[in-house]
Short mmCIF file of C-alpha atoms in Angstrom, two decimals:
data_model
loop_
_atom_site.label_atom_id
_atom_site.label_comp_id
_atom_site.label_asym_id
_atom_site.label_seq_id
_atom_site.Cartn_x
_atom_site.Cartn_y
_atom_site.Cartn_z
CA MET A 1 55.34 -89.04 87.49
CA GLU A 2 52.43 -91.05 85.92
CA ASN A 3 49.44 -89.82 84.02
CA GLN A 4 51.70 -86.99 82.61
CA GLY A 5 49.47 -86.76 79.66
CA LYS A 6 47.19 -88.59 77.38
CA LYS A 7 47.79 -89.60 73.81
CA THR A 8 45.74 -89.28 70.63
CA ALA A 9 44.90 -92.19 68.51
CA LEU A 10 46.57 -90.68 65.46
CA THR A 11 49.51 -88.59 66.65
CA GLN A 12 50.55 -90.58 69.59
CA GLU A 13 51.84 -87.21 71.12
CA PRO A 14 51.30 -86.43 74.73
CA LEU A 15 48.66 -83.70 75.28
CA GLU A 16 48.68 -81.29 78.17
CA ILE A 17 45.99 -81.62 80.83
CA ASP A 18 44.33 -78.39 81.93
CA GLU A 19 43.48 -77.53 85.72
CA ALA A 20 40.10 -79.29 85.33
CA GLY A 21 41.78 -82.48 84.32
CA GLN A 22 40.62 -82.40 80.61
CA THR A 23 42.64 -82.90 77.56
CA PRO A 24 42.31 -80.42 74.26
CA THR A 25 40.38 -83.44 72.88
CA ASP A 26 37.80 -83.10 75.63
CA LEU A 27 37.48 -79.18 74.91
CA ASP A 28 37.39 -77.94 71.41
CA VAL A 29 39.42 -80.18 69.05
CA ASP A 30 38.92 -82.79 66.51
CA ASP A 31 40.50 -86.42 66.52
CA ASP A 32 43.53 -85.06 64.82
CA GLY A 33 44.30 -82.45 67.69
CA ARG A 34 43.07 -79.47 65.38
CA GLU A 35 40.43 -76.92 66.10
CA ARG A 36 37.21 -78.75 65.94
CA ARG A 37 35.60 -78.42 62.48
CA THR A 38 32.16 -77.06 62.20
CA GLY A 39 31.17 -77.42 58.62
CA THR A 40 27.95 -78.79 57.31
CA LEU A 41 26.22 -80.01 54.32
CA ILE A 42 24.88 -76.46 53.79
CA THR A 43 28.32 -74.60 54.08
CA ALA A 44 29.93 -77.48 52.01
CA SER A 45 27.42 -76.99 49.18
CA ALA A 46 27.74 -73.17 49.45
CA HIS A 47 31.46 -73.58 48.95
CA ILE A 48 30.97 -75.99 46.03
CA ILE A 49 28.43 -73.55 44.23
CA THR A 50 30.79 -70.49 45.05
CA ALA A 51 33.62 -72.47 43.35
CA VAL A 52 31.76 -73.81 40.48
CA ILE A 53 29.33 -70.98 39.43
CA GLY A 54 31.70 -68.57 38.72
CA SER A 55 32.87 -66.66 35.41
CA GLY A 56 32.41 -69.76 33.51
CA VAL A 57 28.59 -69.51 33.29
CA LEU A 58 29.10 -65.86 31.71
CA SER A 59 30.57 -67.73 28.51
CA LEU A 60 28.36 -70.73 28.07
CA ALA A 61 26.01 -69.02 25.54
CA TRP A 62 29.09 -68.41 23.28
CA ALA A 63 30.12 -72.09 23.96
CA ILE A 64 26.80 -73.53 23.09
CA ALA A 65 26.91 -71.20 19.79
CA GLN A 66 30.05 -72.84 18.89
CA LEU A 67 28.79 -76.22 19.25
CA GLY A 68 25.01 -76.12 18.22
CA TRP A 69 21.88 -77.35 19.48
CA ILE A 70 22.84 -81.15 19.54
CA ILE A 71 26.41 -81.30 20.63
CA GLY A 72 26.42 -78.14 22.98
CA PRO A 73 23.86 -79.57 25.55
CA CYS A 74 25.12 -82.97 25.43
CA VAL A 75 28.64 -81.77 26.23
CA LEU A 76 27.32 -79.69 29.14
CA VAL A 77 25.75 -82.92 30.51
CA ALA A 78 28.67 -84.86 29.96
CA PHE A 79 30.85 -82.68 31.88
CA SER A 80 28.55 -82.56 34.88
CA LEU A 81 28.20 -86.28 35.04
CA ILE A 82 31.98 -86.86 34.80
CA THR A 83 32.55 -83.98 37.52
CA TRP A 84 30.08 -85.35 39.92
CA PHE A 85 31.16 -89.00 39.44
CA CYS A 86 34.86 -88.03 39.88
CA SER A 87 34.00 -85.85 42.80
CA SER A 88 32.33 -88.90 44.84
CA LEU A 89 35.68 -90.90 44.03
CA LEU A 90 37.89 -88.06 45.35
CA ALA A 91 35.57 -87.72 48.43
CA ASP A 92 36.50 -91.17 49.55
CA CYS A 93 40.24 -90.27 49.63
CA TYR A 94 40.18 -87.60 52.25
CA ARG A 95 40.64 -90.16 54.80
CA SER A 96 43.39 -93.09 54.13
CA PRO A 97 43.55 -95.75 53.94
CA HIS A 98 39.81 -96.14 55.05
CA PRO A 99 37.41 -93.57 53.84
CA VAL A 100 35.62 -93.14 57.13
CA TYR A 101 38.15 -94.40 59.86
CA GLY A 102 41.45 -93.51 57.99
CA LYS A 103 43.69 -90.55 58.94
CA ARG A 104 42.93 -87.17 57.54
CA ASN A 105 44.45 -85.64 54.12
CA TYR A 106 44.28 -82.09 54.86
CA THR A 107 44.78 -81.01 50.98
CA TYR A 108 44.41 -82.60 47.62
CA GLY A 109 48.17 -83.10 47.44
CA ASP A 110 48.29 -84.93 50.64
CA ALA A 111 45.69 -87.29 49.53
CA VAL A 112 47.90 -88.06 46.34
CA LYS A 113 50.87 -88.51 48.35
CA VAL A 114 49.39 -91.00 50.54
CA ASN A 115 47.68 -93.05 47.82
CA LEU A 116 49.93 -92.56 44.88
CA GLY A 117 53.40 -91.58 46.10
CA VAL A 118 55.80 -88.78 46.07
CA VAL A 119 56.19 -88.56 42.29
CA LYS A 120 52.73 -88.11 41.38
CA TYR A 121 52.30 -85.82 44.33
CA LYS A 122 54.77 -83.38 42.99
CA PHE A 123 53.00 -83.59 39.46
CA CYS A 124 49.68 -83.07 41.21
CA SER A 125 50.92 -80.13 43.41
CA LEU A 126 52.49 -78.59 40.04
CA ALA A 127 49.11 -78.94 38.23
CA GLN A 128 46.98 -77.97 41.27
CA TYR A 129 48.67 -74.69 42.07
CA VAL A 130 49.34 -73.68 38.53
CA ASN A 131 45.47 -74.01 38.07
CA LEU A 132 44.80 -72.14 41.31
CA VAL A 133 46.99 -69.22 40.35
CA GLY A 134 45.19 -69.14 36.83
CA VAL A 135 41.96 -69.20 38.36
CA THR A 136 42.64 -66.21 40.38
CA ILE A 137 44.10 -64.41 37.60
CA GLY A 138 40.99 -65.14 35.62
CA TYR A 139 38.69 -64.06 38.40
CA THR A 140 40.58 -60.65 38.53
CA ILE A 141 39.74 -60.35 34.71
CA THR A 142 36.30 -61.09 35.08
CA THR A 143 35.52 -58.95 38.01
CA ALA A 144 37.25 -55.83 36.50
CA ILE A 145 35.27 -56.43 33.07
CA SER A 146 32.10 -56.77 35.18
CA MET A 147 32.96 -53.36 37.05
CA GLY A 148 33.78 -51.59 33.75
CA ALA A 149 30.32 -53.07 32.25
CA ILE A 150 28.41 -51.05 34.96
CA LYS A 151 30.08 -47.80 33.86
CA LYS A 152 29.40 -48.68 30.19
CA SER A 153 25.80 -49.70 30.65
CA ASN A 154 25.17 -46.14 32.39
CA CYS A 155 26.81 -44.51 29.46
CA PHE A 156 24.98 -46.51 26.77
CA HIS A 157 21.69 -45.73 28.54
CA GLN A 158 22.45 -41.97 28.61
CA ASN A 159 24.02 -41.37 25.47
CA GLY A 160 22.69 -44.09 23.25
CA HIS A 161 23.78 -47.65 22.21
CA ASP A 162 26.31 -46.43 19.65
CA ALA A 163 28.17 -44.17 21.89
CA ASP A 164 31.70 -44.28 22.41
CA CYS A 165 31.67 -45.52 25.97
CA GLU A 166 34.99 -46.74 27.61
CA ALA A 167 36.11 -47.87 31.00
CA SER A 168 39.48 -48.63 32.35
CA ASN A 169 39.91 -52.42 33.29
CA THR A 170 43.24 -51.42 34.92
CA THR A 171 41.75 -49.09 37.36
CA ASN A 172 39.04 -51.79 38.23
CA MET A 173 41.65 -54.43 38.70
CA ILE A 174 43.65 -52.37 41.22
CA ILE A 175 40.29 -51.76 43.04
CA PHE A 176 39.85 -55.54 43.20
CA ALA A 177 43.37 -56.24 44.26
CA ALA A 178 42.85 -53.71 47.18
CA ILE A 179 39.95 -55.58 48.46
CA GLN A 180 41.74 -59.02 48.07
CA ILE A 181 44.49 -57.86 50.11
CA ALA A 182 42.29 -56.98 52.88
CA LEU A 183 40.34 -60.21 52.76
CA SER A 184 43.40 -62.38 52.43
CA GLN A 185 44.42 -61.29 56.10
CA LEU A 186 41.67 -63.80 57.08
CA PRO A 187 43.79 -66.66 58.68
CA ASN A 188 42.33 -69.71 57.06
CA PHE A 189 39.56 -71.48 55.09
CA HIS A 190 37.50 -72.19 58.06
CA LYS A 191 37.02 -68.32 58.75
CA ILE A 192 35.36 -67.61 55.27
CA TRP A 193 32.39 -69.75 55.24
CA TRP A 194 30.17 -66.64 55.55
CA LEU A 195 31.86 -65.21 52.53
CA SER A 196 31.27 -68.35 50.44
CA ILE A 197 27.42 -68.10 51.44
CA VAL A 198 27.03 -64.53 50.40
CA ALA A 199 28.99 -65.44 47.07
CA ALA A 200 26.88 -68.46 46.35
CA VAL A 201 23.83 -66.25 46.69
CA MET A 202 25.24 -63.62 44.34
CA SER A 203 26.21 -66.16 41.76
CA LEU A 204 22.49 -67.46 41.71
CA VAL A 205 21.23 -64.00 41.48
CA TYR A 206 23.25 -62.97 38.56
CA SER A 207 22.62 -66.28 36.77
CA THR A 208 18.89 -65.72 37.14
CA ILE A 209 19.15 -62.30 36.02
CA GLY A 210 20.96 -63.18 32.79
CA LEU A 211 18.48 -65.97 32.46
CA GLY A 212 15.49 -63.62 32.84
CA LEU A 213 17.14 -61.09 30.19
CA ALA A 214 17.58 -64.07 27.75
CA ILE A 215 13.98 -65.00 28.33
CA ALA A 216 12.77 -61.20 27.56
CA LYS A 217 15.16 -61.13 24.48
CA ILE A 218 13.58 -64.40 23.17
CA ALA A 219 10.06 -63.05 24.04
CA GLU A 220 10.83 -59.89 21.68
CA GLY A 221 10.93 -62.06 18.80
CA GLY A 222 14.05 -60.74 17.07
CA GLN A 223 15.72 -62.10 14.03
CA VAL A 224 18.33 -64.44 15.47
CA ARG A 225 19.91 -67.36 13.67
CA THR A 226 20.78 -70.53 15.34
CA THR A 227 21.66 -74.06 13.89
CA LEU A 228 21.92 -77.63 14.85
CA THR A 229 25.61 -77.44 14.43
CA GLY A 230 26.50 -74.02 15.68
CA VAL A 231 28.40 -71.22 13.98
CA ALA A 232 28.40 -72.12 10.27
CA VAL A 233 31.48 -72.38 8.15
CA GLY A 234 31.46 -70.04 5.33
CA VAL A 235 28.94 -67.60 6.88
CA ASP A 236 29.90 -66.83 10.56
CA VAL A 237 33.49 -68.21 10.49
CA SER A 238 36.26 -69.89 8.30
CA GLY A 239 36.55 -73.91 8.39
CA SER A 240 39.79 -73.39 10.66
CA GLU A 241 38.14 -70.75 13.06
CA LYS A 242 35.10 -73.25 13.34
CA ILE A 243 37.79 -76.01 14.52
CA TRP A 244 39.51 -73.87 17.04
CA ARG A 245 36.44 -72.35 18.38
CA THR A 246 34.95 -75.69 18.87
CA PHE A 247 38.06 -76.76 20.85
CA GLN A 248 38.29 -73.56 22.94
CA SER A 249 34.40 -73.91 23.92
CA LEU A 250 35.43 -77.49 25.43
CA GLY A 251 37.75 -75.61 27.64
CA ASP A 252 35.32 -72.95 28.45
CA ILE A 253 32.75 -75.65 29.61
CA ALA A 254 35.59 -77.43 31.43
CA PHE A 255 36.66 -74.45 33.26
CA ALA A 256 32.84 -73.88 34.23
CA TYR A 257 32.93 -77.16 36.21
CA SER A 258 36.27 -76.42 37.71
CA TYR A 259 36.29 -77.12 41.60
CA SER A 260 37.92 -80.43 42.17
CA ASN A 261 41.28 -78.84 43.01
CA VAL A 262 39.65 -77.26 46.21
CA LEU A 263 37.35 -80.33 47.12
CA ILE A 264 39.61 -81.85 49.71
CA GLU A 265 40.20 -78.46 51.37
CA ILE A 266 36.38 -78.13 51.55
CA GLN A 267 35.87 -81.42 53.06
CA ASP A 268 38.38 -80.64 55.61
CA THR A 269 35.97 -77.97 57.02
CA LEU A 270 33.18 -80.72 57.69
CA LYS A 271 32.23 -82.06 61.10
CA SER A 272 33.40 -85.63 61.43
CA SER A 273 29.94 -86.87 62.20
CA PRO A 274 28.17 -87.85 60.14
CA ALA A 275 31.09 -89.17 57.85
CA GLU A 276 32.91 -86.49 55.97
CA ASN A 277 32.89 -88.61 52.68
CA LYS A 278 29.10 -89.06 52.86
CA VAL A 279 28.19 -85.38 53.55
CA MET A 280 30.78 -84.42 50.69
CA LYS A 281 29.24 -86.77 48.21
CA LYS A 282 25.67 -85.22 49.03
CA ALA A 283 27.15 -81.78 48.71
CA SER A 284 28.76 -82.62 45.45
CA PHE A 285 25.31 -83.78 44.00
CA ILE A 286 23.54 -80.75 45.28
CA GLY A 287 26.54 -78.39 43.95
CA VAL A 288 26.78 -79.95 40.65
CA SER A 289 23.10 -80.51 40.14
CA THR A 290 22.21 -76.95 40.98
CA THR A 291 24.90 -75.46 38.65
CA THR A 292 24.07 -77.76 36.06
CA THR A 293 20.36 -76.49 36.02
CA PHE A 294 21.79 -73.04 35.65
CA TYR A 295 24.48 -73.80 33.26
CA MET A 296 21.82 -75.60 30.75
CA LEU A 297 19.23 -72.75 31.23
CA CYS A 298 21.77 -69.89 30.84
CA GLY A 299 23.66 -71.60 27.93
CA ILE A 300 20.59 -72.85 25.94
CA LEU A 301 18.45 -69.77 26.51
CA GLY A 302 21.46 -67.54 25.74
CA TYR A 303 22.11 -69.16 22.50
CA ALA A 304 18.37 -68.95 21.63
CA ALA A 305 18.47 -65.17 22.47
CA PHE A 306 21.72 -64.13 20.67
CA GLY A 307 22.02 -66.98 18.17
CA ASN A 308 25.35 -67.61 16.50
CA HIS A 309 26.50 -64.23 17.26
CA ALA A 310 26.31 -64.69 21.15
CA PRO A 311 28.79 -62.56 22.96
CA GLY A 312 31.67 -64.11 24.99
CA ASN A 313 30.34 -62.80 28.23
CA PHE A 314 26.60 -62.42 27.90
CA LEU A 315 26.31 -59.67 30.70
CA THR A 316 29.44 -57.73 29.89
CA GLY A 317 29.32 -58.02 26.00
CA PHE A 318 26.40 -56.00 25.54
CA GLY A 319 23.85 -58.38 24.06
CA PHE A 320 21.60 -56.59 26.54
CA TYR A 321 21.39 -52.92 26.92
CA GLU A 322 17.87 -52.40 28.80
CA PRO A 323 16.95 -52.25 31.55
CA PHE A 324 20.27 -50.87 32.40
CA TRP A 325 19.80 -51.06 36.23
CA LEU A 326 19.09 -54.83 35.93
CA ILE A 327 22.33 -55.41 34.20
CA ASP A 328 24.08 -53.24 36.66
CA ILE A 329 22.70 -55.31 39.48
CA GLY A 330 23.74 -58.47 37.58
CA ASN A 331 27.32 -57.03 37.21
CA VAL A 332 27.51 -56.00 40.94
CA CYS A 333 26.55 -59.54 41.93
CA ILE A 334 29.20 -61.01 39.56
CA ALA A 335 31.75 -58.67 41.40
CA ILE A 336 30.70 -59.57 44.86
CA HIS A 337 30.52 -63.43 43.91
CA LEU A 338 34.26 -63.36 42.40
CA ILE A 339 35.46 -61.43 45.49
CA GLY A 340 34.44 -64.51 47.36
CA ALA A 341 35.39 -67.09 44.87
CA TYR A 342 38.77 -65.43 44.70
CA GLN A 343 39.32 -66.34 48.31
CA VAL A 344 38.11 -69.87 48.02
CA PHE A 345 40.76 -70.56 45.26
CA CYS A 346 43.71 -68.65 46.76
CA GLN A 347 43.39 -69.97 50.34
CA PRO A 348 45.11 -73.40 49.42
CA ILE A 349 47.95 -71.42 47.79
CA TYR A 350 48.37 -69.24 50.92
CA GLN A 351 48.33 -72.22 53.19
CA PHE A 352 50.80 -74.19 51.17
CA VAL A 353 53.19 -71.56 50.93
CA GLU A 354 52.98 -70.57 54.44
CA ASN A 355 53.50 -74.23 55.88
CA LEU A 356 56.68 -74.35 53.74
CA ILE A 357 58.00 -70.87 55.18
CA ARG A 358 57.04 -72.17 58.81
CA LYS A 359 58.90 -75.42 58.33
CA ARG A 360 61.92 -73.56 56.98
CA TRP A 361 62.15 -71.01 59.70
CA PRO A 362 60.25 -72.38 62.69
CA ASN A 363 61.69 -70.12 65.28
CA ASN A 364 61.50 -66.83 63.23
CA ALA A 365 59.35 -64.38 65.03
CA PHE A 366 58.28 -62.68 61.82
CA VAL A 367 56.98 -65.99 60.58
CA THR A 368 55.29 -67.51 63.60
CA THR A 369 54.04 -64.49 65.77
CA GLU A 370 50.28 -63.49 65.67
CA HIS A 371 49.40 -59.95 66.91
CA ILE A 372 45.90 -59.65 68.04
CA ILE A 373 44.40 -56.05 67.15
CA LYS A 374 41.02 -54.69 67.75
CA VAL A 375 39.10 -54.05 64.62
CA PRO A 376 35.67 -51.76 65.24
CA VAL A 377 32.65 -53.88 64.67
CA PHE A 378 34.51 -56.95 64.08
CA GLY A 379 36.33 -57.31 67.32
CA GLU A 380 39.64 -58.95 68.00
CA PHE A 381 41.55 -60.02 64.74
CA PRO A 382 44.78 -62.04 64.43
CA LEU A 383 47.43 -60.01 62.49
CA SER A 384 50.56 -61.89 60.85
CA TYR A 385 53.28 -59.83 59.40
CA LEU A 386 54.11 -63.06 57.16
CA ARG A 387 50.41 -63.10 55.79
CA LEU A 388 50.40 -59.42 55.39
CA THR A 389 53.56 -59.23 53.40
CA TRP A 390 53.24 -62.65 51.23
CA ARG A 391 49.70 -62.53 50.62
CA THR A 392 49.79 -58.80 49.68
CA LEU A 393 52.61 -59.58 47.22
CA TYR A 394 50.66 -62.59 45.68
CA VAL A 395 47.42 -60.47 45.05
CA MET A 396 49.61 -57.78 43.50
CA ILE A 397 51.37 -60.23 41.07
CA THR A 398 48.13 -61.83 40.03
CA ALA A 399 46.68 -58.56 39.52
CA LEU A 400 49.66 -57.35 37.21
CA VAL A 401 49.33 -60.32 35.12
CA ALA A 402 45.68 -59.77 34.62
CA MET A 403 46.33 -56.35 33.49
CA ILE A 404 48.92 -57.68 30.84
CA PHE A 405 46.61 -60.49 29.56
CA PRO A 406 42.96 -59.35 30.03
CA PHE A 407 41.50 -61.80 27.54
CA PHE A 408 38.30 -63.46 29.20
CA ASN A 409 37.19 -66.50 27.04
CA ASP A 410 40.77 -67.70 25.86
CA PHE A 411 42.20 -67.41 29.45
CA LEU A 412 39.05 -69.24 30.88
CA GLY A 413 39.43 -71.84 28.20
CA LEU A 414 43.19 -72.51 28.89
CA ILE A 415 42.73 -72.79 32.75
CA GLY A 416 40.02 -75.30 32.21
CA ALA A 417 41.80 -77.33 29.56
CA LEU A 418 44.98 -77.58 31.67
CA SER A 419 43.13 -78.54 34.99
CA PHE A 420 40.22 -80.53 33.80
CA TRP A 421 42.11 -84.01 32.95
CA PRO A 422 44.70 -84.19 35.82
CA LEU A 423 42.80 -82.62 38.71
CA THR A 424 39.21 -83.67 38.03
CA VAL A 425 39.51 -86.97 36.26
CA TYR A 426 43.10 -88.58 36.57
CA PHE A 427 43.98 -88.25 40.19
CA PRO A 428 40.49 -89.09 41.61
CA VAL A 429 40.34 -92.05 39.47
CA GLU A 430 43.97 -93.23 40.04
CA MET A 431 43.60 -92.71 44.12
CA TYR A 432 40.19 -94.52 44.13
CA MET A 433 41.58 -97.61 42.27
CA ALA A 434 44.58 -97.60 44.58
CA GLN A 435 42.66 -97.03 47.89
CA ALA A 436 39.77 -99.49 46.84
CA LYS A 437 42.57 -102.06 45.35
CA VAL A 438 40.94 -102.19 42.17
CA ARG A 439 42.16 -105.30 40.15
CA LYS A 440 44.28 -104.45 37.06
CA PHE A 441 42.17 -105.46 33.75
CA SER A 442 39.18 -105.94 35.70
CA VAL A 443 35.82 -104.21 34.19
CA PRO A 444 35.95 -101.47 36.64
CA TRP A 445 39.71 -100.83 35.95
CA THR A 446 39.03 -100.70 32.11
CA TRP A 447 36.21 -98.34 32.28
CA LEU A 448 37.83 -96.04 34.50
CA ASN A 449 41.06 -95.96 32.43
CA ILE A 450 38.96 -95.30 29.27
CA LEU A 451 37.36 -92.37 30.89
CA SER A 452 40.57 -90.96 31.82
CA PHE A 453 42.04 -91.47 28.37
CA VAL A 454 38.86 -89.70 26.80
CA CYS A 455 39.10 -86.87 28.98
CA LEU A 456 42.75 -86.42 28.34
CA VAL A 457 42.08 -86.20 24.69
CA VAL A 458 39.27 -83.53 25.47
CA SER A 459 41.73 -81.60 27.53
CA VAL A 460 44.48 -81.41 24.94
CA LEU A 461 42.18 -80.36 22.10
CA ALA A 462 40.82 -77.70 24.45
CA ALA A 463 44.12 -76.48 25.25
CA CYS A 464 45.07 -76.23 21.49
CA GLY A 465 42.14 -74.04 20.77
CA SER A 466 42.68 -71.86 23.75
CA ILE A 467 46.23 -71.02 22.98
CA GLN A 468 45.42 -70.49 19.37
CA GLY A 469 42.75 -67.98 20.70
CA LEU A 470 45.53 -66.19 22.83
CA ILE A 471 47.94 -65.97 20.07
CA HIS A 472 45.26 -64.44 17.94
CA ASP A 473 44.33 -61.84 20.74
CA LEU A 474 47.81 -60.73 21.37
CA GLY A 475 48.29 -59.54 17.73
CA GLY A 476 48.34 -55.89 17.85
CA TYR A 477 47.25 -55.72 21.51
CA ARG A 478 48.62 -52.87 23.80
CA PRO A 479 48.54 -53.74 27.27
CA PHE A 480 47.06 -51.37 30.12
CA LYS A 481 44.86 -49.82 27.45
CA VAL A 482 41.29 -48.39 28.22
CA SER A 483 38.52 -50.41 26.69
#
């Protein structure tokens, strides 16, 4: 019985031959036997922009107001350079032991396990999935606030800027959760490339609207006070508030650049030629440079427009009231963008849990069976009872937590603080040094460790500031209230 099958270079498992004498590799699969990847520089850049330009951009005017004209822009540039540099290191870890010819690592955790061992893999998984859960909760909060801002904007336009206009964030979170339950039935990351492109366009639109409104407000020439060091002690805030707000602003900026935790998953959508790491480095440069341009413009011009009293969210905090229709468009774009961004960040969670369940119950029909149903307009759609139950439960839980703790700035700052050092800096640096066999106490080893230590200190300070802000917000707070 010779020529029963061929073997792949990576798996060494026999592959069936079809009637034409072809293996799946000859048909439509990659070198690892999985469905052929079709991602390009454009789709990867869209995924990155979708993941990076999120709700973080809305808080940058406030963050710059806490830091001032000198330190604020410098911190923004520093975070962008660190994010881009460490993302380039991480892109080389998608394949191991060689960045071009090695075996694929399908997730961030896989890359850590191969390069750094099981112990650090467990620490990485904890940090990554806690961060991903936090981001999905944060996006639920932000989308609900933006949806409520549309109602408030129309109310202020009709009844005056001093009117008592209220909107239920709880109701908006339920609507958002219902949309996410439907979108979460899409099987995997590869099937949502179109959603990322739509979301990336929306992020650029609402950032541009915020930028235009800030320029218009500056052109009005109102009395706005800005300073080189930001909010003034004894005038705007107390000494202790200045310190805590400074720390929290670092967390907000760190959150604005958070995407390393899904970088490997994004890279796993790319075609294998040209080499994935080269395409991913270009995509990272395009994504980070594009977002930094918008961040600088929105943060600096937002501070110039509002001064030391910049709102925490400059499209929903009603620093702007008119033209109300443009503010509505901006908030609609935020909602659409974050609907897509939620999926970008929750897909790794879905895949992780579902892989564990399939390994635990490989022969359970509830877990493994796919039912093909016909959906009008969209055609055939694969429905899984596992996806339907588990993903629905996940969306409901994150929505419930968002309803209980709907604090925009503090929540974003805490997520950014907790994820920045381990996921954006520490693991990429450690994996790169292990894979490239960087010699201990050499010049590259010394500078990379200095970078990691400095970022650790920044993350700790940012976390302290955000936790203090959350404690302050919880004083006298009533869950599920209308605001």
